[in-house]
DNA sequence: CAATATCGTGAAACCGATTTCAATTGGCAT
DNA sequence: ATGCCAATTGAAATCGGTTTCACGATATTG
């Protein structure tokens, strides 16, 4: 049924070894033989079976990227960066979603064990430090966007703490003293780091931390609404709210508007990520931009460099953020 | 270095054939032999190499889904549906993005030729009818969300024309007579079908079609802004605007608000897709919902059924839409 | 001119699994 | 005790490539 390298060899009147050499430019082949082979390939419509090839070479040139969910447009540019970097080295990126499920993640990582892919990139993971470190000893893996404390694994993230610090510091410089934060209670170090940045900004500006000003929920947009309700129920509601994601920020903004607030005047809201939504919203949402494309490129470049050199650099790379000013944040005005 | 089936066989004191039988439950193996094998597998930490396995079985149990871009959250539920349906049959879904590039798409489809995957699903494609039909003769492929006229290929979409008809008919029933449409000039039949639904609704309600009421750009959100400017520059601007996507609708709404319009009162805007954004926007955007999860499930179920039966049903399946009413559409009020 | 290096080539081993086929074993009926 | 059948089992073929190695032919060197 399918045309194999043997058929090509027969049609070209050469051995399979010669065909293979032509396919891979792996050794000198006479011009006439090469021409015969190429003609045969064209005539027969031959395409090499990668299962045979990969089995022999013990490599697939495929890198698996596991994303928690496709719900956030956030990953779009990261993936583009990954794919560009990968294709420059002859690799392909395959995506799969884990739905933040430990079981699904393990099932997907099985593709590493069974050699379907050469490496895996985890954009957020449910695995613990030990599992990750062990995994990294046997295989090529990397963490992206979400670090894991103590895991000795190649990791590329934005400067979460720095970005949060800069955003909150900016709010303070604009006169805000009562600043709420919408964070998560889930086991996520990016949230934790952003909280640290928030706290540092308060501290450096001589503002006391108030526990009731930190709301912890999940990444789900519904928690933006709940956070806003919580803050506005306080005796002294904050005049500005810093959110660990644009989705949560948009949700806070929506609720604020529906309650009759003028966002950017009565209350300021700042997000994180700079996804399309923050640009499109009315009012535009001030946010901390992640260098998504570069994050994607960097993690793949480092990973392929490890593969090619047979090393495990396990670098921890932190890329710079950028503050994007829009209309959802304004000068503090005492009423 | 790596532990193979041979190592397991040696450790368990049986032949590789017996190990294989245990791995696949393919034939009767004595309880004692099975136990030895399982112990050896556990002790050695053995995981079968799928390249060898797949090479021999001529199957990978992997389906490739090619999405034009990850930019639109729209695909999230479709992919979830695909993955659920796939895993029920022991398949995995791999995603890749083509960035709407013909070249990238062909490079990805190469995974079909080289047997890296068993089948491919195209969510939008740059390929022409002949290429698709030929491809479908040699391999298992399917179209999802975006049909191609005349392509004899399994296709699953929403009822684009029906959804657009219902949305525009609703606008008319609410008193609107001057209705703009934001469409695309790109080669996309979903846009075309939605235009047909728009035209049909006008016709059935005895409203003359005005060419200047149809703006054609691309899917890029910037075209929402341009469309709005175009419409408002007309001598008789429309009182309602129907958009072929929520992204474009949100962009129209943003521009309208920034121009001082009260969306839902001064002007009505309706989208298509029902992505998260349409819910989160202020005002909430009235839209036509696609049954994304079911679309994903259905296309995978049909595809796997084709693979298992060795058939090519090439069905054209159209799933029902649902109108979601929010605040961006209101009764026509003559000013 | 002899000795040696280089080039092009094919036969065969190999990657790691599955599957066919034949052989061995044990149980049961006669 | 003999014959027959079913249940286990392993040797070997196979999937489709890549790569090693040996060999003959040609080119280069002293």
XYZ file of C-alpha atoms (C1' of nucleotides) in Angstrom:
730
model
C 0.000 0.000 0.000
C 2.418 2.649 1.182
C 5.568 3.414 -0.684
C 8.675 2.762 1.375
C 12.332 3.455 1.009
C 12.704 -0.019 -0.484
C 10.377 0.835 -3.356
C 12.330 3.976 -4.034
C 15.597 2.063 -4.007
C 14.266 -0.472 -6.470
C 12.853 2.192 -8.787
C 16.112 4.128 -8.701
C 18.228 1.033 -9.122
C 20.247 1.647 -5.981
C 20.356 0.313 -2.434
C 18.236 1.624 0.425
C 21.421 2.937 2.001
C 21.959 5.257 -0.925
C 18.389 6.491 -0.788
C 18.811 7.204 2.895
C 21.998 9.117 2.185
C 20.228 11.248 -0.390
C 17.374 11.919 2.014
C 19.707 13.083 4.752
C 22.616 14.542 2.794
C 24.542 12.400 5.214
C 27.369 11.338 2.887
C 28.644 11.865 -0.601
C 26.475 10.343 -3.309
C 27.285 10.582 -7.007
C 25.291 13.142 -8.913
C 23.744 10.551 -11.192
C 22.636 8.317 -8.331
C 21.187 11.282 -6.480
C 19.234 12.307 -9.535
C 17.831 8.816 -10.006
C 16.773 8.731 -6.390
C 15.141 12.145 -6.483
C 13.265 11.231 -9.624
C 12.030 8.022 -8.061
C 10.940 9.897 -4.933
C 8.973 12.350 -7.021
C 7.384 9.748 -9.245
C 6.345 7.492 -6.409
C 5.231 10.360 -4.165
C 7.431 8.985 -1.423
C 7.514 10.479 2.041
C 9.722 8.860 4.682
C 8.052 7.186 7.624
C 9.229 9.016 10.711
C 8.458 6.146 13.026
C 11.190 4.067 11.453
C 13.508 7.010 11.248
C 12.921 8.167 14.805
C 13.150 4.685 16.205
C 16.612 4.314 14.783
C 17.797 7.817 15.622
C 16.228 7.891 19.080
C 14.839 11.362 18.508
C 11.638 12.892 17.212
C 12.438 16.597 16.941
C 9.163 17.332 18.651
C 8.755 19.313 21.851
C 5.561 19.013 23.832
C 4.138 22.131 25.460
C 1.553 21.455 28.132
C -0.724 24.373 28.892
C -3.151 24.331 31.814
C -5.990 25.511 29.593
C -6.547 27.275 26.314
C -8.973 29.634 27.958
C -6.589 32.503 28.363
C -5.436 34.236 25.218
C -2.362 34.918 27.294
C -0.572 31.912 25.833
C -0.939 32.999 22.240
C 2.301 34.954 21.900
C 4.266 32.570 24.058
C 3.399 29.758 21.700
C 4.286 31.844 18.692
C 7.697 32.511 20.204
C 8.154 28.833 20.948
C 7.246 27.782 17.455
C 9.507 30.283 15.784
C 12.492 29.319 17.900
C 11.746 25.636 17.411
C 11.405 25.728 13.655
C 14.727 27.509 13.356
C 16.329 24.380 14.801
C 14.210 21.897 12.895
C 11.881 21.170 15.777
C 8.096 21.237 16.031
C 6.006 22.313 18.996
C 2.970 20.320 19.948
C 0.461 21.706 22.394
C -1.726 19.824 24.736
C -3.917 21.011 27.562
C -3.908 19.496 31.007
C -6.957 21.348 32.337
C -4.801 21.786 35.431
C -5.330 18.126 36.206
C -2.496 16.159 37.758
C -3.654 12.968 36.100
C -3.915 14.440 32.638
C -0.505 15.998 33.070
C 1.050 12.665 33.941
C -0.670 11.022 30.999
C 0.759 13.656 28.701
C 4.228 13.385 30.178
C 4.033 9.749 29.249
C 4.889 10.957 25.763
C 8.335 11.668 27.142
C 8.703 8.179 28.534
C 7.467 6.471 25.422
C 9.661 8.623 23.207
C 6.866 10.267 21.272
C 8.530 13.616 22.010
C 12.067 14.701 22.878
C 11.238 17.250 25.549
C 8.357 18.860 27.421
C 7.626 22.409 28.527
C 5.212 22.926 31.386
C 3.325 26.227 31.487
C 2.178 25.754 35.024
C 2.181 22.328 36.634
C 0.503 20.303 39.345
C 3.604 18.223 39.982
C 5.665 18.582 43.136
C 9.311 19.541 43.464
C 10.609 16.017 43.836
C 8.708 14.659 40.864
C 9.910 17.510 38.702
C 13.522 17.238 39.765
C 13.504 13.479 39.198
C 11.812 13.896 35.853
C 14.432 16.402 34.826
C 17.185 13.911 35.548
C 15.785 11.396 33.102
C 14.366 13.741 30.472
C 14.500 17.227 29.033
C 11.874 19.428 30.631
C 11.387 23.112 31.319
C 9.038 25.333 33.265
C 7.575 28.389 31.607
C 5.696 31.325 33.172
C 5.336 29.524 36.462
C 8.330 28.576 38.584
C 8.349 25.888 41.255
C 10.250 26.592 44.442
C 13.296 24.399 44.816
C 12.792 22.538 41.555
C 16.155 22.208 39.825
C 14.700 22.635 36.358
C 15.196 25.095 33.497
C 12.714 27.904 34.184
C 11.732 31.021 32.238
C 9.375 33.590 33.729
C 8.728 37.294 33.785
C 9.972 39.260 36.762
C 6.731 38.819 38.670
C 7.799 40.518 41.862
C 9.388 43.425 40.036
C 6.351 43.947 37.826
C 3.976 43.952 40.750
C 6.253 46.267 42.677
C 6.395 48.733 39.803
C 2.632 48.672 39.314
C 1.803 49.219 42.963
C 4.570 51.777 43.377
C 3.019 53.674 40.498
C -0.407 53.589 42.170
C 1.154 55.001 45.310
C 2.959 57.705 43.371
C -0.422 58.690 41.972
C -1.657 59.354 45.463
C -3.310 56.079 46.382
C -2.662 54.908 49.939
C -5.402 52.317 50.331
C -4.629 49.666 47.760
C -6.394 46.340 47.494
C -4.931 43.288 45.855
C -6.778 40.453 44.105
C -4.631 37.342 44.357
C -5.195 33.596 44.438
C -5.092 31.027 47.167
C -4.000 28.333 44.752
C -0.520 26.942 44.873
C 1.026 29.326 42.373
C 4.334 31.065 42.853
C 3.594 33.718 40.263
C 0.742 34.876 42.493
C 2.988 34.632 45.509
C 5.769 36.630 43.843
C 3.337 39.316 42.767
C 2.065 39.537 46.319
C 5.646 39.993 47.458
C 6.052 42.848 44.989
C 2.849 44.433 46.278
C 4.026 44.156 49.875
C 7.452 45.513 49.078
C 5.948 48.557 47.371
C 3.786 49.286 50.401
C 6.697 48.854 52.745
C 9.116 51.023 50.810
C 6.526 53.760 50.765
C 5.813 53.485 54.463
C 2.291 52.125 54.103
C 1.082 49.539 56.569
C -0.066 46.235 55.123
C -3.694 45.471 55.896
C -4.656 41.821 55.586
C -8.227 42.716 54.661
C -6.861 44.428 51.557
C -5.695 41.127 50.108
C -8.427 39.000 48.569
C -7.495 35.458 47.597
C -9.670 33.410 45.245
C -8.922 31.504 42.060
C -8.058 32.601 38.533
C -11.732 32.361 37.606
C -13.186 35.682 36.544
C -16.035 35.310 39.012
C -13.573 36.083 41.770
C -13.094 39.585 40.419
C -16.717 40.258 41.253
C -16.398 38.686 44.690
C -13.234 40.617 45.434
C -14.899 43.894 44.565
C -17.851 43.097 46.798
C -15.468 42.223 49.608
C -13.477 45.452 49.278
C -16.511 47.691 49.046
C -17.993 46.090 52.137
C -15.000 47.222 54.202
C -15.247 50.254 56.516
C -12.446 51.871 54.544
C -12.626 50.597 50.964
C -9.453 50.869 48.871
C -9.168 53.556 46.216
C -7.118 51.336 43.934
C -7.064 47.611 43.216
C -4.129 45.666 41.834
C -5.025 42.302 40.253
C -2.699 39.430 39.422
C -4.322 38.980 36.016
C -6.116 41.000 33.382
C -9.073 38.645 33.470
C -9.580 39.369 37.154
C -9.000 43.071 36.556
C -11.628 43.149 33.804
C -14.042 41.363 36.067
C -13.409 43.904 38.842
C -13.899 46.724 36.359
C -17.146 45.243 35.096
C -18.532 44.925 38.605
C -17.370 48.428 39.530
C -19.093 49.946 36.506
C -22.271 48.032 37.211
C -22.223 49.471 40.733
C -22.043 52.961 39.316
C -18.367 53.697 39.842
C -16.338 55.616 37.326
C -13.283 53.447 36.855
C -10.124 55.529 36.606
C -11.743 58.293 38.662
C -13.687 56.929 41.626
C -11.555 53.845 41.673
C -8.420 52.652 39.924
C -7.828 49.091 38.717
C -4.591 47.587 37.449
C -4.107 44.169 35.857
C -1.216 41.919 34.877
C -0.316 40.179 31.581
C -1.472 42.678 28.946
C -3.739 40.322 27.068
C -5.905 41.580 24.207
C -8.827 41.995 26.573
C -7.082 44.680 28.609
C -6.610 46.725 25.456
C -10.141 46.157 24.210
C -11.979 46.865 27.403
C -13.682 50.177 28.004
C -11.992 51.741 29.841
C -8.669 50.348 28.667
C -7.056 48.501 31.545
C -3.666 49.594 32.870
C -1.500 46.546 33.258
C 1.939 44.942 33.559
C 3.057 43.449 30.279
C 4.805 40.113 30.116
C 7.287 39.663 27.245
C 5.349 36.616 26.085
C 6.992 36.141 22.727
C 10.461 36.333 24.250
C 9.514 34.002 27.051
C 8.435 31.406 24.503
C 11.534 31.868 22.355
C 13.886 31.765 25.288
C 12.590 28.596 26.861
C 12.765 26.710 23.575
C 16.215 28.005 22.707
C 17.587 26.971 26.081
C 15.905 23.607 25.894
C 17.223 22.801 22.421
C 20.662 23.972 23.442
C 20.509 21.520 26.331
C 19.398 18.724 24.027
C 22.107 19.417 21.481
C 24.873 19.661 24.050
C 23.624 16.827 26.166
C 23.613 19.192 29.138
C 21.091 20.192 31.782
C 21.770 23.863 32.429
C 18.705 24.283 34.665
C 18.996 28.054 34.402
C 16.458 30.272 36.091
C 15.765 33.058 33.619
C 13.682 36.098 34.524
C 12.674 38.478 31.745
C 11.744 42.149 32.183
C 8.167 43.460 32.454
C 6.767 46.711 31.121
C 4.073 48.955 32.571
C 1.268 49.730 30.094
C -0.737 52.789 31.091
C -4.377 53.033 30.064
C -7.524 54.589 31.480
C -8.436 52.269 34.348
C -5.891 53.911 36.629
C -6.064 57.560 37.573
C -4.766 60.069 40.103
C -6.217 59.609 43.570
C -8.939 62.104 44.188
C -10.268 62.437 47.701
C -14.028 62.773 47.607
C 20.917 3.314 28.920
C 17.206 2.959 28.421
C 15.394 -0.112 29.600
C 13.765 -2.023 26.753
C 11.388 -4.912 26.470
C 14.421 -7.175 26.193
C 15.669 -6.151 29.617
C 12.269 -6.796 31.090
C 12.141 -10.205 29.446
C 15.522 -11.139 30.814
C 14.696 -9.925 34.309
C 11.385 -11.787 34.304
C 12.929 -14.921 32.809
C 10.564 -15.014 29.842
C 10.711 -14.098 26.164
C 9.997 -10.646 24.764
C 6.872 -12.088 23.187
C 5.448 -12.883 26.583
C 6.249 -9.409 27.888
C 4.497 -7.925 24.896
C 1.466 -10.107 25.538
C 1.297 -8.925 29.129
C 1.622 -5.307 28.036
C -1.250 -5.610 25.594
C -3.429 -8.267 27.227
C -3.315 -9.665 23.734
C -3.281 -13.367 24.604
C -3.490 -15.733 27.530
C -0.442 -15.650 29.757
C -0.087 -17.778 32.882
C -0.672 -15.943 36.118
C 2.835 -16.616 37.366
C 4.513 -15.383 34.190
C 2.362 -12.264 34.202
C 3.328 -11.561 37.781
C 7.018 -11.947 37.025
C 6.695 -9.598 34.091
C 4.792 -6.992 36.050
C 7.326 -7.125 38.848
C 10.175 -6.693 36.405
C 8.397 -3.753 34.771
C 7.954 -2.100 38.124
C 11.478 -2.731 39.327
C 13.119 -1.548 36.135
C 10.767 1.388 35.702
C 10.043 0.220 32.198
C 7.898 2.202 29.804
C 7.384 0.882 26.279
C 8.915 2.839 23.414
C 6.022 3.937 21.237
C 8.186 4.428 18.203
C 8.826 0.710 18.012
C 5.274 -0.087 18.880
C 3.752 2.331 16.411
C 6.099 1.357 13.653
C 4.956 -2.199 13.912
C 1.265 -1.411 14.378
C 1.143 1.356 11.797
C -0.807 3.614 14.123
C -0.040 6.283 16.696
C -3.411 6.980 18.320
C -2.699 10.666 17.974
C -4.887 13.165 16.149
C -3.445 16.487 15.106
C -5.626 19.580 15.390
C -4.376 22.564 13.425
C -5.716 25.908 14.601
C -5.118 29.111 12.661
C -4.003 30.910 15.817
C -4.318 30.647 19.551
C -5.337 34.249 19.739
C -9.036 33.654 20.020
C -10.273 32.068 23.196
C -12.967 30.739 20.934
C -11.143 27.435 20.462
C -10.926 26.612 24.147
C -14.155 24.626 24.455
C -13.801 23.016 21.054
C -10.476 21.582 22.117
C -11.903 20.404 25.403
C -14.623 18.560 23.508
C -12.076 17.042 21.164
C -9.862 15.865 23.987
C -12.685 14.313 25.946
C -14.007 12.418 22.953
C -10.517 11.335 21.972
C -9.463 10.047 25.356
C -12.608 7.939 25.546
C -11.268 6.014 22.557
C -7.658 5.923 23.686
C -6.541 8.748 21.441
C -4.663 11.955 22.201
C -5.145 15.353 20.610
C -2.160 17.432 19.690
C -2.569 21.062 18.802
C -0.474 23.111 16.518
C -0.986 26.569 15.109
C -0.598 27.460 11.469
C -0.814 31.233 11.889
C -3.087 31.000 8.850
C -0.028 30.303 6.733
C -0.319 27.897 3.828
C 3.309 26.845 4.192
C 3.118 26.146 7.884
C -0.081 24.203 7.323
C 1.571 21.980 4.734
C 4.564 21.440 7.006
C 2.245 20.362 9.781
C 0.253 18.090 7.518
C 3.524 16.379 6.795
C 2.966 14.673 10.131
C 0.198 12.761 8.385
C 2.482 11.656 5.577
C 5.321 10.635 7.847
C 2.952 8.775 10.165
C 3.580 10.854 13.234
C -0.191 11.160 13.611
C -3.164 9.100 12.450
C -5.455 11.940 11.436
C -5.696 15.721 11.229
C -8.460 18.201 11.972
C -8.311 21.605 10.335
C -10.020 24.484 12.135
C -9.904 26.760 9.184
C -7.551 26.088 6.294
C -5.674 27.819 3.512
C -5.787 24.752 1.278
C -7.947 24.594 -1.820
C -10.746 22.176 -2.622
C -8.683 19.868 -4.782
C -5.825 19.577 -2.316
C -8.236 18.815 0.493
C -10.193 16.251 -1.460
C -7.013 14.511 -2.585
C -5.600 14.605 0.911
C -8.771 13.040 2.223
C -8.402 10.126 -0.172
C -5.001 9.188 1.233
C -5.491 10.141 4.874
C -8.036 10.797 7.581
C -8.809 14.495 7.806
C -11.722 16.647 8.922
C -12.751 20.285 8.788
C -14.040 21.970 11.896
C -15.820 25.338 12.276
C -14.959 26.332 8.745
C -16.333 24.454 5.735
C -14.828 24.516 2.258
C -17.204 24.635 -0.664
C -17.128 21.456 -2.703
C -14.547 19.700 -0.548
C -15.629 16.115 -0.032
C -14.326 15.959 3.534
C -15.885 15.317 6.934
C -17.019 18.738 8.168
C -18.550 19.922 11.442
C -19.748 23.505 11.847
C -22.409 25.529 13.551
C -25.408 26.602 11.490
C -23.784 29.877 10.460
C -26.509 31.059 8.145
C -29.282 30.125 10.583
C -27.534 31.855 13.475
C -26.975 35.048 11.552
C -30.549 34.967 10.285
C -31.916 34.592 13.808
C -29.738 37.398 15.159
C -30.646 39.865 12.433
C -34.288 38.830 12.471
C -34.295 39.596 16.181
C -32.805 43.056 15.562
C -35.556 43.715 13.046
C -38.252 42.505 15.422
C -36.879 45.038 17.908
C -37.608 47.803 15.503
C -34.311 48.222 13.699
C -34.579 48.763 9.946
C -31.135 50.129 9.196
C -28.761 47.322 10.080
C -25.055 47.280 9.345
C -22.957 44.175 9.080
C -19.249 43.778 9.840
C -17.946 40.915 7.747
C -14.630 39.893 6.205
C -13.286 39.971 2.705
C -11.095 36.955 3.382
C -11.849 33.650 1.811
C -13.973 32.298 4.630
C -17.247 30.515 4.122
C -18.389 31.054 7.671
C -18.357 34.789 6.960
C -20.116 34.175 3.663
C -22.770 32.010 5.279
C -23.391 34.593 7.975
C -23.783 37.230 5.310
C -26.317 35.008 3.619
C -28.251 34.749 6.869
C -28.142 38.528 7.222
C -29.439 39.032 3.705
C -32.154 36.457 4.118
C -33.414 38.133 7.283
C -33.596 41.496 5.521
C -35.371 39.980 2.553
C -37.949 38.053 4.555
C -38.769 41.239 6.437
C -39.070 43.281 3.278
C -36.015 45.437 3.897
C -33.867 46.431 0.968
C -30.241 45.445 1.079
C -27.852 48.397 0.983
C -24.342 47.562 -0.066
C -22.927 50.406 2.024
C -24.274 48.666 5.105
C -21.865 45.773 4.655
C -18.297 46.455 5.753
C -15.696 43.866 4.852
C -12.288 43.779 6.560
C -10.362 41.019 8.311
C -10.823 39.253 11.633
C -8.463 41.724 13.245
C -10.121 43.770 15.971
C -8.920 46.989 14.376
C -11.523 46.513 11.693
C -14.290 46.944 14.226
C -13.113 50.496 14.711
C -12.855 51.106 10.988
C -16.280 49.630 10.369
C -17.828 51.901 12.949
C -16.188 54.940 11.414
C -17.447 53.877 8.003
C -21.017 53.422 9.175
C -21.171 56.681 11.102
C -19.870 58.563 8.127
C -22.883 57.515 6.064
C -25.762 59.927 5.433
C -28.070 57.442 7.115
C -26.056 55.529 9.707
C -27.435 52.183 10.845
C -29.118 51.889 14.233
C -27.838 48.348 14.737
C -24.664 46.488 13.753
C -24.317 42.754 13.375
C -20.726 41.437 13.521
C -19.417 38.062 12.439
C -17.361 37.720 15.605
C -17.402 38.835 19.215
C -13.949 40.334 18.851
C -15.160 42.621 16.102
C -18.322 43.367 18.059
C -16.315 44.337 21.144
C -14.151 46.551 19.014
C -17.228 48.248 17.549
C -18.642 48.706 21.032
C -15.388 50.204 22.311
C -15.283 52.691 19.456
C -18.953 53.549 19.890
C -18.515 54.244 23.578
C -15.448 56.370 22.955
C -17.516 58.414 20.493
C -20.071 59.044 23.199
C -22.762 56.597 22.123
C -24.776 54.644 24.631
C -24.516 51.106 23.334
C -27.839 49.287 23.664
C -29.725 52.587 23.454
C -28.296 54.878 20.790
C -26.934 51.955 18.883
C -27.221 48.188 19.112
C -24.354 45.759 18.475
C -24.563 41.994 18.113
C -21.651 39.548 17.927
C -21.114 35.900 17.075
C -19.381 33.039 18.971
C -20.143 33.833 22.615
C -16.553 33.907 23.830
C -15.727 34.938 27.382
C -15.077 38.486 26.233
C -18.693 39.031 25.177
C -19.815 38.109 28.665
C -17.181 40.210 30.404
C -17.553 43.340 28.385
C -19.463 46.318 29.710
C -22.077 46.363 28.370
C -22.452 42.602 27.943
C -22.524 41.808 24.264
C -25.544 40.096 22.732
C -24.319 37.271 20.540
C -24.927 33.990 18.721
C -23.514 31.073 20.648
C -21.689 28.249 18.918
C -21.935 24.830 20.609
C -18.152 24.665 20.778
C -17.809 21.692 23.069
C -20.200 19.625 20.969
C -18.497 20.672 17.765
C -15.195 19.395 19.136
C -16.679 16.162 20.412
C -18.571 15.465 17.231
C -15.698 15.934 14.833
C -13.452 13.618 16.833
C -16.129 10.979 17.280
C -16.850 10.901 13.570
C -13.184 10.836 12.697
C -12.375 7.959 15.041
C -15.399 6.092 13.798
C -14.041 6.485 10.275
C -10.612 5.264 11.345
C -11.979 2.268 13.171
C -14.286 1.238 10.366
C -11.852 2.032 7.624
C -14.506 4.251 6.056
C -14.633 7.843 4.829
C -18.123 9.028 5.668
C -17.388 12.647 4.703
C -20.530 13.801 6.482
C -21.400 17.486 6.591
C -22.682 18.074 10.102
C -24.262 21.374 11.154
C -24.958 21.935 14.830
C -27.548 24.334 16.258
C -26.770 27.865 17.479
C -28.337 29.733 20.401
C -29.058 33.436 20.781
C -27.585 34.947 23.957
C -29.251 38.232 24.910
C -27.254 40.833 26.823
C -27.175 44.604 27.030
C -25.529 45.646 23.802
C -28.769 45.238 21.871
C -31.873 47.249 22.663
C -35.215 48.293 21.213
C -34.947 50.773 18.358
C -35.654 54.240 19.594
C -36.112 56.975 17.036
C -34.354 60.086 18.191
C 55.139 2.058 -10.859
C 53.836 0.632 -6.339
C 51.707 2.063 -2.269
C 48.217 4.564 -0.237
C 44.275 7.547 0.364
C 39.633 8.748 -1.141
C 35.173 8.083 -2.956
C 30.874 5.725 -3.861
C 28.302 1.880 -2.865
C 25.566 -2.115 -0.996
C 24.931 -5.857 2.430
C 23.655 -6.396 6.836
C 23.054 -5.036 11.643
C 20.237 -2.320 14.330
C 16.461 0.577 16.754
C 12.188 -1.628 20.059
C 8.288 -3.131 19.742
C 4.219 -6.811 17.762
C 2.750 -10.961 15.743
C 3.001 -15.357 13.401
C 3.976 -19.929 13.803
C 5.539 -24.003 15.596
C 6.723 -26.510 19.683
C 6.060 -27.975 24.318
C 3.311 -29.021 28.144
C -0.479 -30.830 30.730
C -5.224 -32.482 31.152
C -8.790 -35.303 29.706
C -11.206 -38.906 27.300
C -10.937 -43.385 25.452
C -1.345 -46.516 28.137
C -2.499 -43.882 24.105
C -4.297 -40.100 21.476
C -6.116 -35.526 21.127
C -6.952 -30.800 22.304
C -6.171 -26.511 24.565
C -3.211 -23.518 26.920
C 1.468 -21.407 27.190
C 5.508 -20.161 25.346
C 9.672 -18.624 22.578
C 12.158 -18.126 18.126
C 12.087 -15.469 14.358
C 10.022 -12.357 10.995
C 8.511 -7.864 10.563
C 7.618 -2.695 10.526
C 10.799 1.370 7.756
C 14.166 3.634 8.354
C 19.798 4.767 9.647
C 24.448 3.538 10.113
C 28.477 0.637 10.244
C 31.602 -1.812 7.725
C 33.848 -3.879 3.968
C 34.897 -3.688 -0.769
C 36.087 -2.222 -5.370
C 37.302 1.590 -8.228
C 39.614 5.708 -8.847
C 42.863 9.370 -7.588
C 47.003 10.842 -5.254
C 51.550 10.469 -3.552
C 56.529 9.327 -3.198
